[in-house]
PDB file of C-alpha atoms in Angstrom:
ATOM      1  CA  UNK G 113      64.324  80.498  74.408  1.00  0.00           C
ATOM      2  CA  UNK G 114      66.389  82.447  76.930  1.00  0.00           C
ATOM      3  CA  UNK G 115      66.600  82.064  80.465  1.00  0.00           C
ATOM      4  CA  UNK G 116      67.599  84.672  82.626  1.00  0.00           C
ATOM      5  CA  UNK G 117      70.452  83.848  84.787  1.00  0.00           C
ATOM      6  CA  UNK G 118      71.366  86.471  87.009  1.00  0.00           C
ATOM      7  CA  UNK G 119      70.060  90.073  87.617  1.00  0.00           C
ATOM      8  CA  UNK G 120      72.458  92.658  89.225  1.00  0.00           C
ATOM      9  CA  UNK G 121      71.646  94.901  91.833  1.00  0.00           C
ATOM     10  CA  UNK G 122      73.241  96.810  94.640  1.00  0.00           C
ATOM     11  CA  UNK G 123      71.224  97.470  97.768  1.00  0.00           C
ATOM     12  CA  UNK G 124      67.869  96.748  95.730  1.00  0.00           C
ATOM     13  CA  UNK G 125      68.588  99.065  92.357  1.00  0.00           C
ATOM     14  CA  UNK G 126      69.573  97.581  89.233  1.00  0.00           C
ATOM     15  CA  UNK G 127      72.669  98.147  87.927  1.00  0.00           C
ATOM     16  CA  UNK G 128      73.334  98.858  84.219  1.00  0.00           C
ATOM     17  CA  UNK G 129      75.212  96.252  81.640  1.00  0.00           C
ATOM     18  CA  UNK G 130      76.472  98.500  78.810  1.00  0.00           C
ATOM     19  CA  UNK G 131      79.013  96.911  77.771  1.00  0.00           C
ATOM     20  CA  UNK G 132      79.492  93.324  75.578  1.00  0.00           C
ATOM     21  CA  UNK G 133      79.714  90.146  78.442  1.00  0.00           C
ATOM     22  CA  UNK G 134      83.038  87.887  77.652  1.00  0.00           C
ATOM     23  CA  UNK G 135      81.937  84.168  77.877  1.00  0.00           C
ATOM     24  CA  UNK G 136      84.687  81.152  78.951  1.00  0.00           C
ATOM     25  CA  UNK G 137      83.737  77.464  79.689  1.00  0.00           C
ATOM     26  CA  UNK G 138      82.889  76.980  83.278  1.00  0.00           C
ATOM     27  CA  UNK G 139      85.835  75.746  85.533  1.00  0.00           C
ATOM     28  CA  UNK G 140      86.441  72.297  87.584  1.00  0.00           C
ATOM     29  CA  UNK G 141      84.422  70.187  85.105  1.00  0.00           C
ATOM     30  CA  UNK G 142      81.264  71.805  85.254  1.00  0.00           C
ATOM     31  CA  UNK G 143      78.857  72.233  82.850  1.00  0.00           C
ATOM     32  CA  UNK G 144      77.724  75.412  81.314  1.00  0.00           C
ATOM     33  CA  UNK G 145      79.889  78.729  80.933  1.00  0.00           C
ATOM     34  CA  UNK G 146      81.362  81.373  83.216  1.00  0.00           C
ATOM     35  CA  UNK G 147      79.783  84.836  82.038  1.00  0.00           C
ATOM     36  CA  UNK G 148      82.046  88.377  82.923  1.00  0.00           C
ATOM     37  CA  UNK G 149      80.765  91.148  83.077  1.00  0.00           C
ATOM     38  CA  UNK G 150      80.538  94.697  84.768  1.00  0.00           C
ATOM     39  CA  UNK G 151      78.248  96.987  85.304  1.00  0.00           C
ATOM     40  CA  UNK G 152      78.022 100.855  84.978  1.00  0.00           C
ATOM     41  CA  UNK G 153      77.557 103.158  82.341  1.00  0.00           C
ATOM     42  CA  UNK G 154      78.602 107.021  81.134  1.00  0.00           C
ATOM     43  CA  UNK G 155      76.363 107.757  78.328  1.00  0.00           C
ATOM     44  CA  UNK G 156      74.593 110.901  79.537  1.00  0.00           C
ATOM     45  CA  UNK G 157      75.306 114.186  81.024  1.00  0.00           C
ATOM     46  CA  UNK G 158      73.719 112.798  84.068  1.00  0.00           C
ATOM     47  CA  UNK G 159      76.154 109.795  84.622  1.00  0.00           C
ATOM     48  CA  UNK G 160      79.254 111.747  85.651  1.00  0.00           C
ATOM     49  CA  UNK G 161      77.496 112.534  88.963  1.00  0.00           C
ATOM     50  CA  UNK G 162      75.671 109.111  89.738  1.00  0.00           C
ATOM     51  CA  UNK G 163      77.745 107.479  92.052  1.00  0.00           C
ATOM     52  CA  UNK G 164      76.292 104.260  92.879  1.00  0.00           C
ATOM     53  CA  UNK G 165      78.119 101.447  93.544  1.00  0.00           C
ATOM     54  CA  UNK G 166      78.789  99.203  90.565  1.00  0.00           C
ATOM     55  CA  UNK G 167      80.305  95.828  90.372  1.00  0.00           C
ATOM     56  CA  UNK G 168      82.377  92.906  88.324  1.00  0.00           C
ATOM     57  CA  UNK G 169      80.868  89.424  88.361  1.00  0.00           C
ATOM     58  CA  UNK G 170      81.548  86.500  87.345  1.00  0.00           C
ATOM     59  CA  UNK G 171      78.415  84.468  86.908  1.00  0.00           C
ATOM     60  CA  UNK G 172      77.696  81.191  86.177  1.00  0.00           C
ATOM     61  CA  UNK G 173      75.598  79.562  83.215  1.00  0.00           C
ATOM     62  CA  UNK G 174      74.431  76.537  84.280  1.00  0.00           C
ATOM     63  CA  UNK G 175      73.766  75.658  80.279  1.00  0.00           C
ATOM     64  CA  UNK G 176      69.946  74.310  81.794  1.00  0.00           C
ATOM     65  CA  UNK G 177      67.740  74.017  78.728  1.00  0.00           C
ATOM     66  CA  UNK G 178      64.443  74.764  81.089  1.00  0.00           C
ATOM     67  CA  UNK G 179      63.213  76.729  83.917  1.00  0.00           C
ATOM     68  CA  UNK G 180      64.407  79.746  85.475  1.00  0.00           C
ATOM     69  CA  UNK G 181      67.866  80.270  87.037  1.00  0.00           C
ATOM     70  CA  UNK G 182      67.869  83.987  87.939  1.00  0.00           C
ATOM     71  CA  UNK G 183      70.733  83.744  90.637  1.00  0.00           C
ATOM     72  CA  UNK G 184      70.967  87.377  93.267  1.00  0.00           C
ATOM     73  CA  UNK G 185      73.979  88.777  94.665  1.00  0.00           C
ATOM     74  CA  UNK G 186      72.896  86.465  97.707  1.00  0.00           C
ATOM     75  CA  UNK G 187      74.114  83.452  95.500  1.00  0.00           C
ATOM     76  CA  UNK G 188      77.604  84.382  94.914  1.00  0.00           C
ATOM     77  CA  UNK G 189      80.877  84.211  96.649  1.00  0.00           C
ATOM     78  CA  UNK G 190      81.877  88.240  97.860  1.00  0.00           C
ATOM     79  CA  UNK G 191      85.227  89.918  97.126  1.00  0.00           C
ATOM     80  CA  UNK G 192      86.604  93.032  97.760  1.00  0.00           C
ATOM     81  CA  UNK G 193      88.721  95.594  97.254  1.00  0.00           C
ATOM     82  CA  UNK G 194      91.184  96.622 100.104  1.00  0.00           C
ATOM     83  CA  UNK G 195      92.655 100.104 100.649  1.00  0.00           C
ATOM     84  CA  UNK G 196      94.038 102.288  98.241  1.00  0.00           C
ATOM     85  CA  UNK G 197      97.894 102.424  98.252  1.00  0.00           C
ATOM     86  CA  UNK G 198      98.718 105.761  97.301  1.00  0.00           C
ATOM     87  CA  UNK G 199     102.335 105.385  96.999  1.00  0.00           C
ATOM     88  CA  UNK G 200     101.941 103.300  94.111  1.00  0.00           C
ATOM     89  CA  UNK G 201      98.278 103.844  92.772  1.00  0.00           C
ATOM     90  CA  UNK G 202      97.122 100.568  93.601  1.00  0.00           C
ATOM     91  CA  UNK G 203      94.592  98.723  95.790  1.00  0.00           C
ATOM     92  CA  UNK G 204      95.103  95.794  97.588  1.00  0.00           C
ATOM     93  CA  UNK G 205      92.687  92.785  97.139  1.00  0.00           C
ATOM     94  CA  UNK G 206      91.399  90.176  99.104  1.00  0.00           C
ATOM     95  CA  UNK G 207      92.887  87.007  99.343  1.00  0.00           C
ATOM     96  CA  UNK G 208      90.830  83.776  98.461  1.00  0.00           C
ATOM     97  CA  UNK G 209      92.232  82.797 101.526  1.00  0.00           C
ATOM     98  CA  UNK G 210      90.542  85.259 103.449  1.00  0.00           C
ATOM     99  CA  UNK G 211      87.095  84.816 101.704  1.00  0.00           C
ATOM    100  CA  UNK G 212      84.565  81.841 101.867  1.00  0.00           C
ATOM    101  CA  UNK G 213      86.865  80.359 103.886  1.00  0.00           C
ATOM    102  CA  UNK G 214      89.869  79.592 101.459  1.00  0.00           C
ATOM    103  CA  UNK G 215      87.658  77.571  98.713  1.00  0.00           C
ATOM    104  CA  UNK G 216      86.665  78.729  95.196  1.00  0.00           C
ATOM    105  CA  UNK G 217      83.014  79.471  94.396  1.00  0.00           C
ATOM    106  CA  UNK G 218      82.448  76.269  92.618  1.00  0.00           C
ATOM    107  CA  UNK G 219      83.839  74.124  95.510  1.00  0.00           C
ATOM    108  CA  UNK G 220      80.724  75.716  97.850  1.00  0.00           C
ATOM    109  CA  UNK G 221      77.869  74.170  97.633  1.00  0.00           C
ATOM    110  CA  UNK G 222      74.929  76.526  96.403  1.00  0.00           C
ATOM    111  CA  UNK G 223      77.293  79.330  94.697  1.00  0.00           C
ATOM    112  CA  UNK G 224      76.881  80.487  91.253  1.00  0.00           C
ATOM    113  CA  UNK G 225      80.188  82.434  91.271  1.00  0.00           C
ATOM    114  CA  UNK G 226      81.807  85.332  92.256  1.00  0.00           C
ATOM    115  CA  UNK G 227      81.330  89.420  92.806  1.00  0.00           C
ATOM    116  CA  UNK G 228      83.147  92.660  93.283  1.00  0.00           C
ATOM    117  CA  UNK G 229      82.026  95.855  94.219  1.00  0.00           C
ATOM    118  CA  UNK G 230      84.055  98.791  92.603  1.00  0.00           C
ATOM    119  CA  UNK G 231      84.697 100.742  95.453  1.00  0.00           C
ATOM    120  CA  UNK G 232      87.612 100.870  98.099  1.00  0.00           C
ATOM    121  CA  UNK G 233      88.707 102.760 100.967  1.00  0.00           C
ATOM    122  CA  UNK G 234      90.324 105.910  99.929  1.00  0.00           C
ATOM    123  CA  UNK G 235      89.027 105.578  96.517  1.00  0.00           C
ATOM    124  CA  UNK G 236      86.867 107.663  94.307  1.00  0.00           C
ATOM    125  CA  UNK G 237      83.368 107.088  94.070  1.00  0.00           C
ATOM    126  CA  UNK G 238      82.053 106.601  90.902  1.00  0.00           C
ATOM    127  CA  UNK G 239      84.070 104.018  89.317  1.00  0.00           C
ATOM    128  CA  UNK G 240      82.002 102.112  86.731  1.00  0.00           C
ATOM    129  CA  UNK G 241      82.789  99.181  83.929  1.00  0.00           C
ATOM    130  CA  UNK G 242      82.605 100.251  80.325  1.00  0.00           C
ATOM    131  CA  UNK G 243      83.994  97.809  78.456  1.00  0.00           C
ATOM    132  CA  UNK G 244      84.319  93.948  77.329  1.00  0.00           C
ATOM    133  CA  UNK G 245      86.566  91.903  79.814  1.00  0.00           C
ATOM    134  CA  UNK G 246      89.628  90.716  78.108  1.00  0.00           C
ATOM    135  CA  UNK G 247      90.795  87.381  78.850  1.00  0.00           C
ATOM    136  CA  UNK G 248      94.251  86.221  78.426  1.00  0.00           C
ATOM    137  CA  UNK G 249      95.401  82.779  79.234  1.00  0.00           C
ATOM    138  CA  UNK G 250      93.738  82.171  82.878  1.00  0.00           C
ATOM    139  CA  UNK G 251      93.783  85.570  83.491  1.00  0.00           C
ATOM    140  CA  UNK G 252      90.446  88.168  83.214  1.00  0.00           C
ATOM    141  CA  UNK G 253      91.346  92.294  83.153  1.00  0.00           C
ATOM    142  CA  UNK G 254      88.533  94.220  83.519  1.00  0.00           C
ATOM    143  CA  UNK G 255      89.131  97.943  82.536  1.00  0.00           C
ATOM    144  CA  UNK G 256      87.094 100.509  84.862  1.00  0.00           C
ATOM    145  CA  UNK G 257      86.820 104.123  84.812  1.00  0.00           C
ATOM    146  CA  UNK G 258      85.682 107.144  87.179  1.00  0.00           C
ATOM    147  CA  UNK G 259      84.475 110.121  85.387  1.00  0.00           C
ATOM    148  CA  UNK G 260      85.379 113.664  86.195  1.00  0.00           C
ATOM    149  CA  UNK G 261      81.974 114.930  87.847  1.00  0.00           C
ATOM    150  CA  UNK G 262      82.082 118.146  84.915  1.00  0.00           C
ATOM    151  CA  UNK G 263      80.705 116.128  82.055  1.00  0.00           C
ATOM    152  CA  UNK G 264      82.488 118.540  79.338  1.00  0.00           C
ATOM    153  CA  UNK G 265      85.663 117.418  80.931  1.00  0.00           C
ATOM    154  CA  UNK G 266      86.685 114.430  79.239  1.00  0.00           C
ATOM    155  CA  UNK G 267      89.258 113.137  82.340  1.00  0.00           C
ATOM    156  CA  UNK G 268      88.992 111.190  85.496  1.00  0.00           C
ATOM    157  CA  UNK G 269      91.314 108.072  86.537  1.00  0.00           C
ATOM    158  CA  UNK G 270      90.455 104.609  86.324  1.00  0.00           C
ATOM    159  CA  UNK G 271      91.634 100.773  86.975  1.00  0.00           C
ATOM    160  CA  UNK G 272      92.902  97.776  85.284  1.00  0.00           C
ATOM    161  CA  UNK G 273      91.798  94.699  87.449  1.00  0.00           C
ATOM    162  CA  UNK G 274      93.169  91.682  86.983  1.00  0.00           C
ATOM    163  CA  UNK G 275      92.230  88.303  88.243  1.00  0.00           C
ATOM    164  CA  UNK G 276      91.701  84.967  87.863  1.00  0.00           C
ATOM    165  CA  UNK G 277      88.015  83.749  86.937  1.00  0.00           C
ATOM    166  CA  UNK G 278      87.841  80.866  88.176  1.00  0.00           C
ATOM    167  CA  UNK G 279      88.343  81.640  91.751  1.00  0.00           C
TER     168      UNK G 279
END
C-alpha cells in the first residue's frame, strides 16, 4: 500500500508535481530513500500568468512499511536563493553554513530534508520546475523555467540549479 510522505504547499495552497520524482538512497546511513522533486507546471493557457511561488525539495522516505508519514514544509531544513547577479546571470545561494546552523538536515533531529523556494531578489516571478532532476555523481541539477506571460510566445528564461542532495 502507499503511504504518503510529504505534501507540498506554499502559504497553505498546494503546489503541483508534473514532472517524474528522481529517487537516490538516503544519505549518512539511513534507511529509506531521498525523493527530488519540484513543483510547478505550464500546461494551460492559464499557467503563464500564475505566479505562485514554487519550490525544489528534497524529501525523505523513511522506507516505513506502516502508518502515515506525511511530513509539511514545517519538517524540513529551509534554503534559499540570494540575489540575482546580473553581471553574470546568476544567483547566489545560501551557504549550509549559514542555515540550520552549519549541520545537514539529517544531522537535526526531527528533519525530513531539505527545501527551496524558486524565487530571489531581483528575479522573475514565475519560475516553476518542469522536469526530472538529473543526478550526476553527488551532484542534483534541477532545470527550472519562467514562462513569457503571452502564452503564444514560446520564450522566457530559466535556471539550472545545482546542488548537492544530501545537504
Amino acid at each position: 500500500d502507499a503511504v504518503r510522505i510529504f505534501t507540498a504547499e506554499n502559504s497553505g495552497k498546494r503546489q503541483a508535481i508534473t514532472a517524474e520524482m528522481t529517487i537516490k538512497k538516503a544519505p549518512n546511513s539511513k534507511p529509506g530513500y531521498m525523493v527530488l522533486f519540484g513543483t510547478g507546471k505550464y500546461v494551460s493557457a492559464a499557467d503563464p500568468g500564475n505566479k505562485d511561488v514554487q519550490s525544489l525539495y528534497g524529501v525523505w522516505d523513511e522506507n516505513i512499511a506502516t502508518g502515515t508519514l506525511n511530513a509539511t514544509r514545517t519538517d524540513l531544513v529551509a534554503y534559499t536563493f540570494g540575489a540575482l547577479i546580473t553581471a553574470n546571470n546568476t544567483r547566489a545561494s545560501q551557504q549550509q553554513a549559514a542555515v540550520n546552523s552549519g549541520k545537514t538536515w539529517y544531522a537535526t533531529t526531527g528533519k525530513k530534508g531539505w527545501m527551496i523556494d524558486l524565487t530571489c531578489t531581483g528575479c522573475a516571478a514565475g519560475e516553476r520546475f518542469l522536469d526530472k532532476p538529473l543526478l550526476n555523481g553527488p551532484i542534483a541539477y534541477f532545470l527550472s523555467h519562467v514562462p513569457s506571460d503571452d502564452p503564444c510566445t514560446p520564450s522566457g528564461n530559466g535556471w539550472v540549479t545545482a546542488l548537492d542532495p544530501n545537504t
